[in-house]
Every structure is written in C-alpha cells, then in structure tokens.
mmCIF file with all atom_site columns, C-alpha atoms in Angstrom:
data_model
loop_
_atom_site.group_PDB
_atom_site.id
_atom_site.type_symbol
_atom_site.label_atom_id
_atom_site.label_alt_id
_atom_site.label_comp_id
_atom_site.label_asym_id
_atom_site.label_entity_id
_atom_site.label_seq_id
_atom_site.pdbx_PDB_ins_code
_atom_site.Cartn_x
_atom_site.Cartn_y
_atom_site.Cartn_z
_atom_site.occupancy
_atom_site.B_iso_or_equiv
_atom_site.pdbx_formal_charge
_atom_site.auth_seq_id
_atom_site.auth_comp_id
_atom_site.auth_asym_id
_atom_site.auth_atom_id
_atom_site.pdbx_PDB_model_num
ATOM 1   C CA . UNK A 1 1   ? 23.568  -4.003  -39.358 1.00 0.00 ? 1   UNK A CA 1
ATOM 2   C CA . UNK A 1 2   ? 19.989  -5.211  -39.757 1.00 0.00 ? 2   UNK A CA 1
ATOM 3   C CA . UNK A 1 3   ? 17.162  -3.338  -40.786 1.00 0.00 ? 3   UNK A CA 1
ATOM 4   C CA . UNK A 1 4   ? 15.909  -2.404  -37.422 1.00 0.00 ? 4   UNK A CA 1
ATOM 5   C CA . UNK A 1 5   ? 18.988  -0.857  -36.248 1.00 0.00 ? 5   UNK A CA 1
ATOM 6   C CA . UNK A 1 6   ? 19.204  0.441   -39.351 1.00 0.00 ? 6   UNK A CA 1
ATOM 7   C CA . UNK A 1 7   ? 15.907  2.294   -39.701 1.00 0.00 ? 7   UNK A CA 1
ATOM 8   C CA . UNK A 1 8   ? 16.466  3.627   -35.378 1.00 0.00 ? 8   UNK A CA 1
ATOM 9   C CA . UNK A 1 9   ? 19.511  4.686   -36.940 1.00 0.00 ? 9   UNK A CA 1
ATOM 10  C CA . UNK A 1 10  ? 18.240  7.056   -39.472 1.00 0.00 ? 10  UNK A CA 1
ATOM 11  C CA . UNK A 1 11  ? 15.221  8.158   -36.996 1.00 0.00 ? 11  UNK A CA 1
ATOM 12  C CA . UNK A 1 12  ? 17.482  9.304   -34.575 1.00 0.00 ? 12  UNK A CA 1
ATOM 13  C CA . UNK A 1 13  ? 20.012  11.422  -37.292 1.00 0.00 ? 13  UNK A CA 1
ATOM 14  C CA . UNK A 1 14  ? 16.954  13.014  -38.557 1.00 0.00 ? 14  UNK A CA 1
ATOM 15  C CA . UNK A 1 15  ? 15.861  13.966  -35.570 1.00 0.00 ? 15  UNK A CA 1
ATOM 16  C CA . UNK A 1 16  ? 19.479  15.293  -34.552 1.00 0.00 ? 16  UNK A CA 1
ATOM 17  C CA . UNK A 1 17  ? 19.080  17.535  -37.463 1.00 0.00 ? 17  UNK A CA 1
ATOM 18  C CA . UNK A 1 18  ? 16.018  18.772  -37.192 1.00 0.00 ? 18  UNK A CA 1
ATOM 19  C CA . UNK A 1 19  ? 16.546  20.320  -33.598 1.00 0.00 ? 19  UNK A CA 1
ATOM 20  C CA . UNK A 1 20  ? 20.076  21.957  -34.659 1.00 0.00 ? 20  UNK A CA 1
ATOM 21  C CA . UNK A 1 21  ? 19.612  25.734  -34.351 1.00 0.00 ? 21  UNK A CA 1
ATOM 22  C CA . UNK A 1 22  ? 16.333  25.465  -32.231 1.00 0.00 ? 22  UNK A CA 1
ATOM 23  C CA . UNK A 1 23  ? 15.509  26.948  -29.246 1.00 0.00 ? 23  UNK A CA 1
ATOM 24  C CA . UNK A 1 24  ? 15.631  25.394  -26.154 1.00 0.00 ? 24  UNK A CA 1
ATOM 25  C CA . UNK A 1 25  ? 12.539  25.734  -23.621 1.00 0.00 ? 25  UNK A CA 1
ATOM 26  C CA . UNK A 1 26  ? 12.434  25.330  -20.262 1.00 0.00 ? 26  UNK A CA 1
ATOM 27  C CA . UNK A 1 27  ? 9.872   22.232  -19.342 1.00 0.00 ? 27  UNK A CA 1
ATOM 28  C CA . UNK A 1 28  ? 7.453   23.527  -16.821 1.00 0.00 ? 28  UNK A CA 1
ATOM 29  C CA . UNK A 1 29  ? 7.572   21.441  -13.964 1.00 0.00 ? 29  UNK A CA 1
ATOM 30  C CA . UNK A 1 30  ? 4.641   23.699  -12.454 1.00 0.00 ? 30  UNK A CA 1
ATOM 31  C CA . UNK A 1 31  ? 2.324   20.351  -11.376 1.00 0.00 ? 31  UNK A CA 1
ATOM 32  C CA . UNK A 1 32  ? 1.590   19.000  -8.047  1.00 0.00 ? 32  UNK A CA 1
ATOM 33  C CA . UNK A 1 33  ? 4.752   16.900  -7.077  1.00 0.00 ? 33  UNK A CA 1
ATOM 34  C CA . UNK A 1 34  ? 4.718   15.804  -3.390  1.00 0.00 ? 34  UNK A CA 1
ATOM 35  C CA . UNK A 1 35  ? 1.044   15.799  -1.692  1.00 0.00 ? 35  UNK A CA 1
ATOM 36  C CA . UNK A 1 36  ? 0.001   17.438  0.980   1.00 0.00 ? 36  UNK A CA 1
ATOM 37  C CA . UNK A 1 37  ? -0.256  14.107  3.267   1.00 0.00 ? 37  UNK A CA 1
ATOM 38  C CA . UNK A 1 38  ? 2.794   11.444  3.673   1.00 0.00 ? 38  UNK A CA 1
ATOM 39  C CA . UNK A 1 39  ? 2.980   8.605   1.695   1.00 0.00 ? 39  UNK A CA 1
ATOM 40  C CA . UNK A 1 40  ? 1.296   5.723   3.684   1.00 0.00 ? 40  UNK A CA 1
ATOM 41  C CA . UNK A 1 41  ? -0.479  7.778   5.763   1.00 0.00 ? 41  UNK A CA 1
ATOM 42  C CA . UNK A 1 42  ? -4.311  7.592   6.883   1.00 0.00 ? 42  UNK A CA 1
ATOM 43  C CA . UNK A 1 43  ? -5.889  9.963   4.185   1.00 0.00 ? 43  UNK A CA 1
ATOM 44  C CA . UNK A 1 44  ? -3.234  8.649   1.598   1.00 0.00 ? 44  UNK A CA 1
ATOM 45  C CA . UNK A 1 45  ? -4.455  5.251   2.259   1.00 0.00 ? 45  UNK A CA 1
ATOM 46  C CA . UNK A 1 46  ? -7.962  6.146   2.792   1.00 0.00 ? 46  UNK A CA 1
ATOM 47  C CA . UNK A 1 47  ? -7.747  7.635   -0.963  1.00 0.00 ? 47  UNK A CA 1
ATOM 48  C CA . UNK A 1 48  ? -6.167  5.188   -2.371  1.00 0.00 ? 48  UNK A CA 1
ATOM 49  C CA . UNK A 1 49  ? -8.533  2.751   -1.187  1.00 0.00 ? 49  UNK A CA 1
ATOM 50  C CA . UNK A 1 50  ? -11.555 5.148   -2.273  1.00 0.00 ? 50  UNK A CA 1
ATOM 51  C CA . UNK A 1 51  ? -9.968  4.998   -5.823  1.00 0.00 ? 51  UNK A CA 1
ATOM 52  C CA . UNK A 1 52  ? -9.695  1.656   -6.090  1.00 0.00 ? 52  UNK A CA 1
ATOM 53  C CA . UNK A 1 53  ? -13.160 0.478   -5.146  1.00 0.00 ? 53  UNK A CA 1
ATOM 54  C CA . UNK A 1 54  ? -14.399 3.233   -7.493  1.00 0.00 ? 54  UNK A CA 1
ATOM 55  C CA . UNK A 1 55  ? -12.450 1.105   -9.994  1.00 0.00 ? 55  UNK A CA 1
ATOM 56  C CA . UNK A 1 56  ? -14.459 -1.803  -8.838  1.00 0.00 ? 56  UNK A CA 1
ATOM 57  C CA . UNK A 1 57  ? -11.600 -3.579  -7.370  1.00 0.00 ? 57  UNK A CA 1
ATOM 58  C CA . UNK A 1 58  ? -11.831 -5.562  -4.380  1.00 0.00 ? 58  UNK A CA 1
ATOM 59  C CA . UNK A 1 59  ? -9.692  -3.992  -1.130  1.00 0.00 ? 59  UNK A CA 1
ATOM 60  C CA . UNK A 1 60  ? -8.787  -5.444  2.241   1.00 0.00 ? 60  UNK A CA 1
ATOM 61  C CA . UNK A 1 61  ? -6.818  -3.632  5.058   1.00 0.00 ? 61  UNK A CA 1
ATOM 62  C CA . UNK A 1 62  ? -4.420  -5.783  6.725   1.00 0.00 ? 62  UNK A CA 1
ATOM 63  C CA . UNK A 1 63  ? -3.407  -4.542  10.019  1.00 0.00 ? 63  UNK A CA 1
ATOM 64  C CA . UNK A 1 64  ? -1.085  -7.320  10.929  1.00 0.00 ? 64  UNK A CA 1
ATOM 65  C CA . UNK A 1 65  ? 0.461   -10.214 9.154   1.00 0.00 ? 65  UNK A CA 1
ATOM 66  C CA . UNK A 1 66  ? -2.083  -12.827 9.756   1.00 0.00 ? 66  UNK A CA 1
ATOM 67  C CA . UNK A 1 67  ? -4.664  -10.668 8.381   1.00 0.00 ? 67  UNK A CA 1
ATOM 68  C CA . UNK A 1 68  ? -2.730  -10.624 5.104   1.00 0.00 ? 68  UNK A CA 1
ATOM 69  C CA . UNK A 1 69  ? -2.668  -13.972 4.752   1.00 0.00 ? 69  UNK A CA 1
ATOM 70  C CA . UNK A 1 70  ? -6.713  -13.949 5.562   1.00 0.00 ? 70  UNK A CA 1
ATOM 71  C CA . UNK A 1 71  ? -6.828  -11.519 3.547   1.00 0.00 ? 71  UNK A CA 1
ATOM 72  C CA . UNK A 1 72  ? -4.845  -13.309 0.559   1.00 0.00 ? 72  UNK A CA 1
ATOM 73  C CA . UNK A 1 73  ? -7.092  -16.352 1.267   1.00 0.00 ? 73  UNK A CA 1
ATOM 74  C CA . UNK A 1 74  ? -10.612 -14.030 0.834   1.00 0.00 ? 74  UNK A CA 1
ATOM 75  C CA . UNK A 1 75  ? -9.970  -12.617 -2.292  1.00 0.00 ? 75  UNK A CA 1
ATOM 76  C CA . UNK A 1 76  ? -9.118  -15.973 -3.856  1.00 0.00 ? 76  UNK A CA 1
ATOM 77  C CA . UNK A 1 77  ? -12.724 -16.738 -3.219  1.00 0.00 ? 77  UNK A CA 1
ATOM 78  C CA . UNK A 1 78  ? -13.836 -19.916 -5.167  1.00 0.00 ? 78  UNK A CA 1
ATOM 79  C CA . UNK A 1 79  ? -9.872  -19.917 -7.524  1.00 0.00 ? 79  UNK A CA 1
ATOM 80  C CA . UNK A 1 80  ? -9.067  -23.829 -7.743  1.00 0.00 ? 80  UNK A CA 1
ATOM 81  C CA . UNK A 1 81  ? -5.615  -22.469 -8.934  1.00 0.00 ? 81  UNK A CA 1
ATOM 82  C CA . UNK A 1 82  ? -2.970  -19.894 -8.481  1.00 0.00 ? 82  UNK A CA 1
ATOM 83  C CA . UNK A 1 83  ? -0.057  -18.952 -10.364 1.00 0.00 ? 83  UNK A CA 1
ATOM 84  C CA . UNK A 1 84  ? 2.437   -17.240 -8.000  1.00 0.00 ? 84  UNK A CA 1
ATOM 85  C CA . UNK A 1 85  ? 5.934   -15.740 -8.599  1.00 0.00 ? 85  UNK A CA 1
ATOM 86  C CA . UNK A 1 86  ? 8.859   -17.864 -7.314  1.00 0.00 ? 86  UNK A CA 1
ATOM 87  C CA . UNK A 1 87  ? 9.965   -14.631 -5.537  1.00 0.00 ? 87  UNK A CA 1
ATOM 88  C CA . UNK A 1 88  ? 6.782   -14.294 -3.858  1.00 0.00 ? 88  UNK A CA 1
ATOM 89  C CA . UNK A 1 89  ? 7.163   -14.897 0.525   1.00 0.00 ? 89  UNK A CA 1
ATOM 90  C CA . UNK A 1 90  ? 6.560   -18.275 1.339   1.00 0.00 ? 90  UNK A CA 1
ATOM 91  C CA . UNK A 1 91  ? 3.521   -17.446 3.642   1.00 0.00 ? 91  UNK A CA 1
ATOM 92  C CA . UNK A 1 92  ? 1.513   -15.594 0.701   1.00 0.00 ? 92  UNK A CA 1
ATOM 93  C CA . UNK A 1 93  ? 1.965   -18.955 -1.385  1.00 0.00 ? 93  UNK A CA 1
ATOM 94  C CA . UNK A 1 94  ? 0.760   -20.813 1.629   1.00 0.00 ? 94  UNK A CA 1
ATOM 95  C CA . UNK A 1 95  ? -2.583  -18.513 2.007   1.00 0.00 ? 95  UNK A CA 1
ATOM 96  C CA . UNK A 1 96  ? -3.356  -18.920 -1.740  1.00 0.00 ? 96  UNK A CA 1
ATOM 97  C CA . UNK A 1 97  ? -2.920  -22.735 -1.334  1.00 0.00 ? 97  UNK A CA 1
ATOM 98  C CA . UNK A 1 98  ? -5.445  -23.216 1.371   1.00 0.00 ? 98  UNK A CA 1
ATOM 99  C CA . UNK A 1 99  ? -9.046  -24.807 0.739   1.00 0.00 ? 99  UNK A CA 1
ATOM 100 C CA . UNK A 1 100 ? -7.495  -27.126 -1.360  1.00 0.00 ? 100 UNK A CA 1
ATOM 101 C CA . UNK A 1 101 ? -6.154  -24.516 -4.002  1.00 0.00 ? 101 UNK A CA 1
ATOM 102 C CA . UNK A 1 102 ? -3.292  -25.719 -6.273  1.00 0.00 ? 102 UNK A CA 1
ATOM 103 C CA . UNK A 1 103 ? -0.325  -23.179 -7.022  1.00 0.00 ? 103 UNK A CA 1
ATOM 104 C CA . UNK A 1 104 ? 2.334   -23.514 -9.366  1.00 0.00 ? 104 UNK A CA 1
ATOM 105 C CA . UNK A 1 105 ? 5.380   -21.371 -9.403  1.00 0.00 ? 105 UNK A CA 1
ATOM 106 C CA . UNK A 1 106 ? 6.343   -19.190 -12.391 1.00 0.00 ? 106 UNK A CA 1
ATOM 107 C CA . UNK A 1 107 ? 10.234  -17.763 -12.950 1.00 0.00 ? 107 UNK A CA 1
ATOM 108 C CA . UNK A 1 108 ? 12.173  -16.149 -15.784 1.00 0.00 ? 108 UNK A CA 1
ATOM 109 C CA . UNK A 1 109 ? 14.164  -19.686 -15.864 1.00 0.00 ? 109 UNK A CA 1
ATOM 110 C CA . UNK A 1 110 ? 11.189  -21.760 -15.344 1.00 0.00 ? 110 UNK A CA 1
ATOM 111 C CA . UNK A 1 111 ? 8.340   -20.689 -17.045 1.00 0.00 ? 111 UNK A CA 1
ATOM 112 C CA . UNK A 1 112 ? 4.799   -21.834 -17.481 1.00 0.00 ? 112 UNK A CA 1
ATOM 113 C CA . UNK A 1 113 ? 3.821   -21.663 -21.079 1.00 0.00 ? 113 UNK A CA 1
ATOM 114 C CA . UNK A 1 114 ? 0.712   -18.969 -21.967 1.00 0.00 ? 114 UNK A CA 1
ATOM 115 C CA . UNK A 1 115 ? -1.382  -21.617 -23.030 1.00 0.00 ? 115 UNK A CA 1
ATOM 116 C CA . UNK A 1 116 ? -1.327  -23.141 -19.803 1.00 0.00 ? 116 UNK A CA 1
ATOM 117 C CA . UNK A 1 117 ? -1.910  -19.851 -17.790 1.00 0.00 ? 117 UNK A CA 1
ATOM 118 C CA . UNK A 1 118 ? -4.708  -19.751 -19.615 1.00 0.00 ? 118 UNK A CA 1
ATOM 119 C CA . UNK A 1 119 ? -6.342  -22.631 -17.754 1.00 0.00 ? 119 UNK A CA 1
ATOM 120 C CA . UNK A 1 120 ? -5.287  -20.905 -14.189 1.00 0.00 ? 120 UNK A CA 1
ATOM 121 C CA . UNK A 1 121 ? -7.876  -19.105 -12.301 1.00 0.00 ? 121 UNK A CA 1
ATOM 122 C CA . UNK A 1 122 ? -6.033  -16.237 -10.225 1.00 0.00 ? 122 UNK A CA 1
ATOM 123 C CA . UNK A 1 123 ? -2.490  -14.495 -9.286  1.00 0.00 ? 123 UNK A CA 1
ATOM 124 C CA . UNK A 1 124 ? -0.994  -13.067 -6.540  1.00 0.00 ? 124 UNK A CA 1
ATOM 125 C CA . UNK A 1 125 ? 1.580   -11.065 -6.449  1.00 0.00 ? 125 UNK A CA 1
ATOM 126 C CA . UNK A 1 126 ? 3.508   -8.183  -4.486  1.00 0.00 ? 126 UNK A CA 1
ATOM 127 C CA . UNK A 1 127 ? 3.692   -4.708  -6.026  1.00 0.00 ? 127 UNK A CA 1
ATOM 128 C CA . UNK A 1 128 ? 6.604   -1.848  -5.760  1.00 0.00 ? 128 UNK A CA 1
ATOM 129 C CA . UNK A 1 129 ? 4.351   1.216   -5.223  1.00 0.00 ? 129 UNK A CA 1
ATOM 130 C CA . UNK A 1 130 ? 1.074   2.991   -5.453  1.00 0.00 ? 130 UNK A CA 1
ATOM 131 C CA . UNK A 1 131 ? -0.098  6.087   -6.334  1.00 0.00 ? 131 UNK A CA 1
ATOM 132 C CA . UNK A 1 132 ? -3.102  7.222   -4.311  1.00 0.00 ? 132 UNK A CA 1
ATOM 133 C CA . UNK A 1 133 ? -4.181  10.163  -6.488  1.00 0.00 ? 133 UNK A CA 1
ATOM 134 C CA . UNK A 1 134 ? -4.928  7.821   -9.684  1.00 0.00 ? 134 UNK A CA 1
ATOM 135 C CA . UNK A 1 135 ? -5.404  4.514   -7.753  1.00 0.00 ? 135 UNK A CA 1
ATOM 136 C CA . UNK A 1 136 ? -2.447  3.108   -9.550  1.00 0.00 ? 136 UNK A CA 1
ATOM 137 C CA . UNK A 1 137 ? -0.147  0.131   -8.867  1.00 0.00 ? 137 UNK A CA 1
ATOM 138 C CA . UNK A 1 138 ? 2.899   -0.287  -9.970  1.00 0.00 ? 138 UNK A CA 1
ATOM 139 C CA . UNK A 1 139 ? 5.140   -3.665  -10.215 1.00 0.00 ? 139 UNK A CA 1
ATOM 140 C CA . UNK A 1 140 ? 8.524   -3.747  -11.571 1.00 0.00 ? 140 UNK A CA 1
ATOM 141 C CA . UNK A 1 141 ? 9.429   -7.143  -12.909 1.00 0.00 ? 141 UNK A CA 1
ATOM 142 C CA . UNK A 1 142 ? 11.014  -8.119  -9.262  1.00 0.00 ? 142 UNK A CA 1
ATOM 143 C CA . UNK A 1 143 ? 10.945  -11.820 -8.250  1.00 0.00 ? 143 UNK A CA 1
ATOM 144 C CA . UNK A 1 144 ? 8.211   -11.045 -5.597  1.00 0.00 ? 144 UNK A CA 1
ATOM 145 C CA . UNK A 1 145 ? 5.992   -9.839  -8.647  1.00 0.00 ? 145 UNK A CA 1
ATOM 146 C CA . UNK A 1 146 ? 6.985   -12.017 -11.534 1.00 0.00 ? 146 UNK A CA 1
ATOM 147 C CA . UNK A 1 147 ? 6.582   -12.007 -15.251 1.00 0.00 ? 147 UNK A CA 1
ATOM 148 C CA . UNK A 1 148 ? 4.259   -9.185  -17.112 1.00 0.00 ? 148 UNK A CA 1
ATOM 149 C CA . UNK A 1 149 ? 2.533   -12.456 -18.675 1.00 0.00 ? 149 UNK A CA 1
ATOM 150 C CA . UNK A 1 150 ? 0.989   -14.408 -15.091 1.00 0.00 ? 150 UNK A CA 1
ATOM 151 C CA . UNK A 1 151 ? -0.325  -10.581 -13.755 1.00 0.00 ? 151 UNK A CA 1
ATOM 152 C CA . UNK A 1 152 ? -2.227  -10.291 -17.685 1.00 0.00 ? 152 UNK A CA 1
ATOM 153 C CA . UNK A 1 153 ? -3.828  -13.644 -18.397 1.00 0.00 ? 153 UNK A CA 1
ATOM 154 C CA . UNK A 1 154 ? -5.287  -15.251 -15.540 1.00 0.00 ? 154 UNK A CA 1
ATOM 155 C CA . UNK A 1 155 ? -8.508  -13.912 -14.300 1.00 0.00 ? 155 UNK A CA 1
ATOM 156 C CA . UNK A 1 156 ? -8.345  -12.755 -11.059 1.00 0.00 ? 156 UNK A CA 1
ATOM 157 C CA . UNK A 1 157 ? -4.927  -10.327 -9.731  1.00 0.00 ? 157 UNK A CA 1
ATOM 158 C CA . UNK A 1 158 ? -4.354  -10.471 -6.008  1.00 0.00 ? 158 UNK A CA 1
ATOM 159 C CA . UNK A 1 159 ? -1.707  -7.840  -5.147  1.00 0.00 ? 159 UNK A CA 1
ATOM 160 C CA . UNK A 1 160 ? -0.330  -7.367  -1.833  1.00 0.00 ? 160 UNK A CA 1
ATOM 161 C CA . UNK A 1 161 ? 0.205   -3.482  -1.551  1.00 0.00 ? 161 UNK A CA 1
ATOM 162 C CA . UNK A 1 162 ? 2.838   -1.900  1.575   1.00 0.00 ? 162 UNK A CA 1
ATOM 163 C CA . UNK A 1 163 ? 0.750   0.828   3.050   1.00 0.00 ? 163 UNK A CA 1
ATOM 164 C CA . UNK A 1 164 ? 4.507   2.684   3.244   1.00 0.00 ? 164 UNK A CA 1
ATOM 165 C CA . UNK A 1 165 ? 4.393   2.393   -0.788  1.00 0.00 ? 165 UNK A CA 1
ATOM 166 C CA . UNK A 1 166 ? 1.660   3.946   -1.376  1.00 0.00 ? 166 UNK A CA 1
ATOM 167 C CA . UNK A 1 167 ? 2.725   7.868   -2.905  1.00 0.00 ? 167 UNK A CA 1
ATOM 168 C CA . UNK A 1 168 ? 0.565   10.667  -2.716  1.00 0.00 ? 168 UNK A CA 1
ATOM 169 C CA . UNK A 1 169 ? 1.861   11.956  -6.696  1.00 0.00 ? 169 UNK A CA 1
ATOM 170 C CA . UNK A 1 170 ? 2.731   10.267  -9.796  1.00 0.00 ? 170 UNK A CA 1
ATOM 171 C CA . UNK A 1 171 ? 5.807   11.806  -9.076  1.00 0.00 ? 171 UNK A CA 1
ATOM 172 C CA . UNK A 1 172 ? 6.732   10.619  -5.986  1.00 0.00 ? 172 UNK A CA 1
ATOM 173 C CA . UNK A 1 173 ? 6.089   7.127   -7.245  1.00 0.00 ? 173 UNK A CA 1
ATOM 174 C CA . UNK A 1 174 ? 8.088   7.715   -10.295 1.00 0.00 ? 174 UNK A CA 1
ATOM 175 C CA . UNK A 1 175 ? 10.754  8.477   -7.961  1.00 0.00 ? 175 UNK A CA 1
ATOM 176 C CA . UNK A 1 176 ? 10.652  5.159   -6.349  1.00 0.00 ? 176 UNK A CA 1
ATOM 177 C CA . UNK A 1 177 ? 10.360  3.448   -9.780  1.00 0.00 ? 177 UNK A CA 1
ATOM 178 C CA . UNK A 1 178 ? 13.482  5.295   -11.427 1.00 0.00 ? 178 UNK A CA 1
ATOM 179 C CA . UNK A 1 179 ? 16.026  4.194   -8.555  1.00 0.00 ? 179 UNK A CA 1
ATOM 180 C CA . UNK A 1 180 ? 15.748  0.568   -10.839 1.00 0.00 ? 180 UNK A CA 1
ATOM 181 C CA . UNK A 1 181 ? 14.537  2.516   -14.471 1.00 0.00 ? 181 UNK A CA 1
ATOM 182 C CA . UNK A 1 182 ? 15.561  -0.789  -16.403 1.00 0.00 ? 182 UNK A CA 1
ATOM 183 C CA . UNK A 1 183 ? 13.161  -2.845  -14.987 1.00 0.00 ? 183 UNK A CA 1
ATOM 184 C CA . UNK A 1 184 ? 10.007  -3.627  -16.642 1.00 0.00 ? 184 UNK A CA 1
ATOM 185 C CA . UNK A 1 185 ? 6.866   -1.486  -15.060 1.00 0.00 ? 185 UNK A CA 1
ATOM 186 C CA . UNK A 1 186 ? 3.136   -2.365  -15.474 1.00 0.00 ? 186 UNK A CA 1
ATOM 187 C CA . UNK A 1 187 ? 1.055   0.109   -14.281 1.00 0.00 ? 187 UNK A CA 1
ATOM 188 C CA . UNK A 1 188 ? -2.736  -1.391  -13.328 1.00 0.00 ? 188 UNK A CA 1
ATOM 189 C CA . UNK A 1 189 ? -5.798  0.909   -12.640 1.00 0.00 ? 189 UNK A CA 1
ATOM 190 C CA . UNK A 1 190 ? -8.396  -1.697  -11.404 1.00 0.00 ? 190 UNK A CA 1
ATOM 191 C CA . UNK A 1 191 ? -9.510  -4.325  -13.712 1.00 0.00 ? 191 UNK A CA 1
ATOM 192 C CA . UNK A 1 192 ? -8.865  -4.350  -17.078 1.00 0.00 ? 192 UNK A CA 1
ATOM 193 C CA . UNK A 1 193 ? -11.796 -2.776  -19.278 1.00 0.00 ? 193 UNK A CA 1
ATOM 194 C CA . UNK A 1 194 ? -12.462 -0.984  -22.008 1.00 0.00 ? 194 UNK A CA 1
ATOM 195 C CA . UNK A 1 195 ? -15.530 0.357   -23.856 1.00 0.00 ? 195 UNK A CA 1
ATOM 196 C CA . UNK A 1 196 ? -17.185 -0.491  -27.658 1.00 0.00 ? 196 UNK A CA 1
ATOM 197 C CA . UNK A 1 197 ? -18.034 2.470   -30.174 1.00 0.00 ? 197 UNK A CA 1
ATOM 198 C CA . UNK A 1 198 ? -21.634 2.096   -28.015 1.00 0.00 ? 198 UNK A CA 1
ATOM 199 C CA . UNK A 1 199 ? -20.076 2.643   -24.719 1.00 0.00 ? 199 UNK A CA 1
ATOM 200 C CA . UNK A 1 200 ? -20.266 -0.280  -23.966 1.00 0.00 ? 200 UNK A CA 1
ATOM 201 C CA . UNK A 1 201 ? -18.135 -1.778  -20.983 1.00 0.00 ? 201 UNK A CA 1
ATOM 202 C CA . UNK A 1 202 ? -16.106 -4.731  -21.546 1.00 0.00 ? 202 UNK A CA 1
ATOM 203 C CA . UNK A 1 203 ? -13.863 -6.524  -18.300 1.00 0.00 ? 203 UNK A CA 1
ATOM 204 C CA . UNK A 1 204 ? -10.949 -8.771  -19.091 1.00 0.00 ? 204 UNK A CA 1
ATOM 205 C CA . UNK A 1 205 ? -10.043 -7.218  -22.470 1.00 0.00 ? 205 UNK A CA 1
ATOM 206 C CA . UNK A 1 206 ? -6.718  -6.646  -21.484 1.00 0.00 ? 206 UNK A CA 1
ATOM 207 C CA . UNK A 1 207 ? -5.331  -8.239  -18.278 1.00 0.00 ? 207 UNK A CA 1
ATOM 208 C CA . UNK A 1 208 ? -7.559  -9.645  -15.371 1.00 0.00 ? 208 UNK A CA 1
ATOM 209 C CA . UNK A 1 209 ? -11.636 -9.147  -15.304 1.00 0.00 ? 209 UNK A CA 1
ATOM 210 C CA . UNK A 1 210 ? -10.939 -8.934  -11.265 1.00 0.00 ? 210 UNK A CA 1
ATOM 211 C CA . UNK A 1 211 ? -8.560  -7.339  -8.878  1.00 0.00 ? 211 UNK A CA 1
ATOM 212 C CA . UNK A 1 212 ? -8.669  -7.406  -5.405  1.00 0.00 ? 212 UNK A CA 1
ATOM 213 C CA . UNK A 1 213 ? -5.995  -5.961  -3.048  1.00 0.00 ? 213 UNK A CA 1
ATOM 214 C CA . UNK A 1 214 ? -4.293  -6.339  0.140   1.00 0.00 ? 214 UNK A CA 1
ATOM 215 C CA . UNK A 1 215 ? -3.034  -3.452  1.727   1.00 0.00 ? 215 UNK A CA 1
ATOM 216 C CA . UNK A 1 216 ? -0.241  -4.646  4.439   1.00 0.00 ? 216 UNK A CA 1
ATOM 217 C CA . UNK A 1 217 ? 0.116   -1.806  7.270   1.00 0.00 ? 217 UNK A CA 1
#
C-alpha cells in the first residue's frame, strides 16, 4: 500500500468513527429544482443569453445550421489558429478553418503538448448543458468537447451550446450531468477572471480571457 492510499485509508476510518451513534438529519431539499419555464425555451434562452453577456461573453443565436457555422466563423474574429476536439462535427472544424485559419486536432490518444497550445489562438468546442439561472456551461470530457487542457489555455473558447440543453436549475442540469457522473465536468461562467486584494479585475487568469457562444436552435 503506498502512502496515499494509506493516509485515504485512515481519513475515511476516522471519519466512520466519528459519525457512529450520531443522528441522522434529513437534508432539506427545500430549493428551487425545476423552473418555472422549459428548458430551451424562449425566456430560458433569453436568460441565459442575458447572463452571459453580463459575463462579458460574446453570444450568437443560430436559428439554422448555416448560421452556426457563420456564427462559429464570427467569433473566431482575427484567430490564425484553432485547436478543435477530434470529436468535434466535421462542419464546425470547417467554419473555424475558413479565412485561412489553421486547426489542429487534439485527442486523448493524440495529444498536442501544453507548450504548444500555448502558441494557439482560440477553441471551439461543443458543450453538454447549460444552466440559464447562473449562465453556466457545462462540458463533460466527450469527444465533441475534448480535453480540460485545449478549453483552459488558449485564449479565446468558442462553444456551440443546444438551445434544448440549456436547464432552467442547477438541478436540472445536474440531472443531465449525473446520467455519465464519471466523466470529467468543467463548469465555465464567462471568461475567466478574478480580482487583486485592490479589486482589481484580471481576464485570462484561469482559462480563456474570451468566450463567445453559439447557441444552435
């Protein structure tokens, strides 16, 4: 046994022990858990959209599918290259290579070393589901979406969102997410910031300086 199975060993006993004997409370579950409005519908997308511009993400509604690849195309703006998920639909990786834009593909069995994403200038990617209450987004490791590592170190995130996907609730989206619980989740709120002791903001700490978003319908 090594020491870290060792040590998660001996965390877990002691905490066996110390809840022998104790009561057991109920969890309140008294919280909002299915909003008012259906997932993907007008005021759930209309919120969502609200929250993510307030975020200062970039959004475009995409109506039909050439509009998504316009859309895809848009956002990319002045990116010279695009890392993409092998997974991702052959038509997105066709938008992000127009204007002259060079994409490379990124897999678990095939990957692009960090040092070299470093050098790339934008993402895209599909997402598993949104939550229009918190303008979240949530992707879950799946080939259309890719590593955690191409969504956190190139600067600009383009993430093609299904209008059906987007949830009301955390816990409707939670939901969705725990049908597949082992796969890894990263949960984005616009572009990454944070602030200094002073309050003041700082973009790209984190994950991408710029998000913009496609929402399919």
């Amino acid at each position: 046994m090594d020491a870290k199975t060792a040590i998660l060993a001996r965390a877990r006993e002691a905490i066996s022990r110390s809840q022998q004997g104790r009561p057991v409370r109920e969890i309140p579950r008294d919280y909002i858990r299915v909003g008012a409005d259906a997932p993907g519908s007008e005021p759930v997308v209309a919120d969502m959209v609200e929250k993510l511009e307030d975020y200062s993400a970039t959004v475009v509604r995409a109506p039909k599918d050439a509009a998504i690849l316009d859309g895809i195309d848009e956002l990319l703006g002045e990116a010279r290259t695009v890392v993409v998920p092998a997974g991702l639909p052959a038509a997105y990786k066709e938008a992000a290579a127009r204007n002259g834009r060079k994409v490379v593909e990124d897999s678990r069995e095939q990957q692009i070393p960090t040092l070299e994403l470093n050098e790339i200038d934008a993402v895209v990617t599909c997402s598993r589901v949104g939550v229009s209450l918190s303008g979240t987004i949530c992707l879950d490791g799946e080939p259309d979406q890719g590593r955690r590592a191409i969504t956190l170190v190139p600067d600009k995130h383009v993430i093609v969102l299904e209008r059906e996907m987007i949830m009301p609730t955390v816990p409707q989206a939670v939901d969705v997410l725990g049908r597949h619980p082992t796969r890894p989740m990263t949960w984005i709120a616009g572009p990454s910031a944070t602030s200094d002791i002073e309050l003041v903001r700082v973009n790209g700490v984190h994950g991408p300086r710029n998000l913009g978003v496609v929402i399919a319908h």
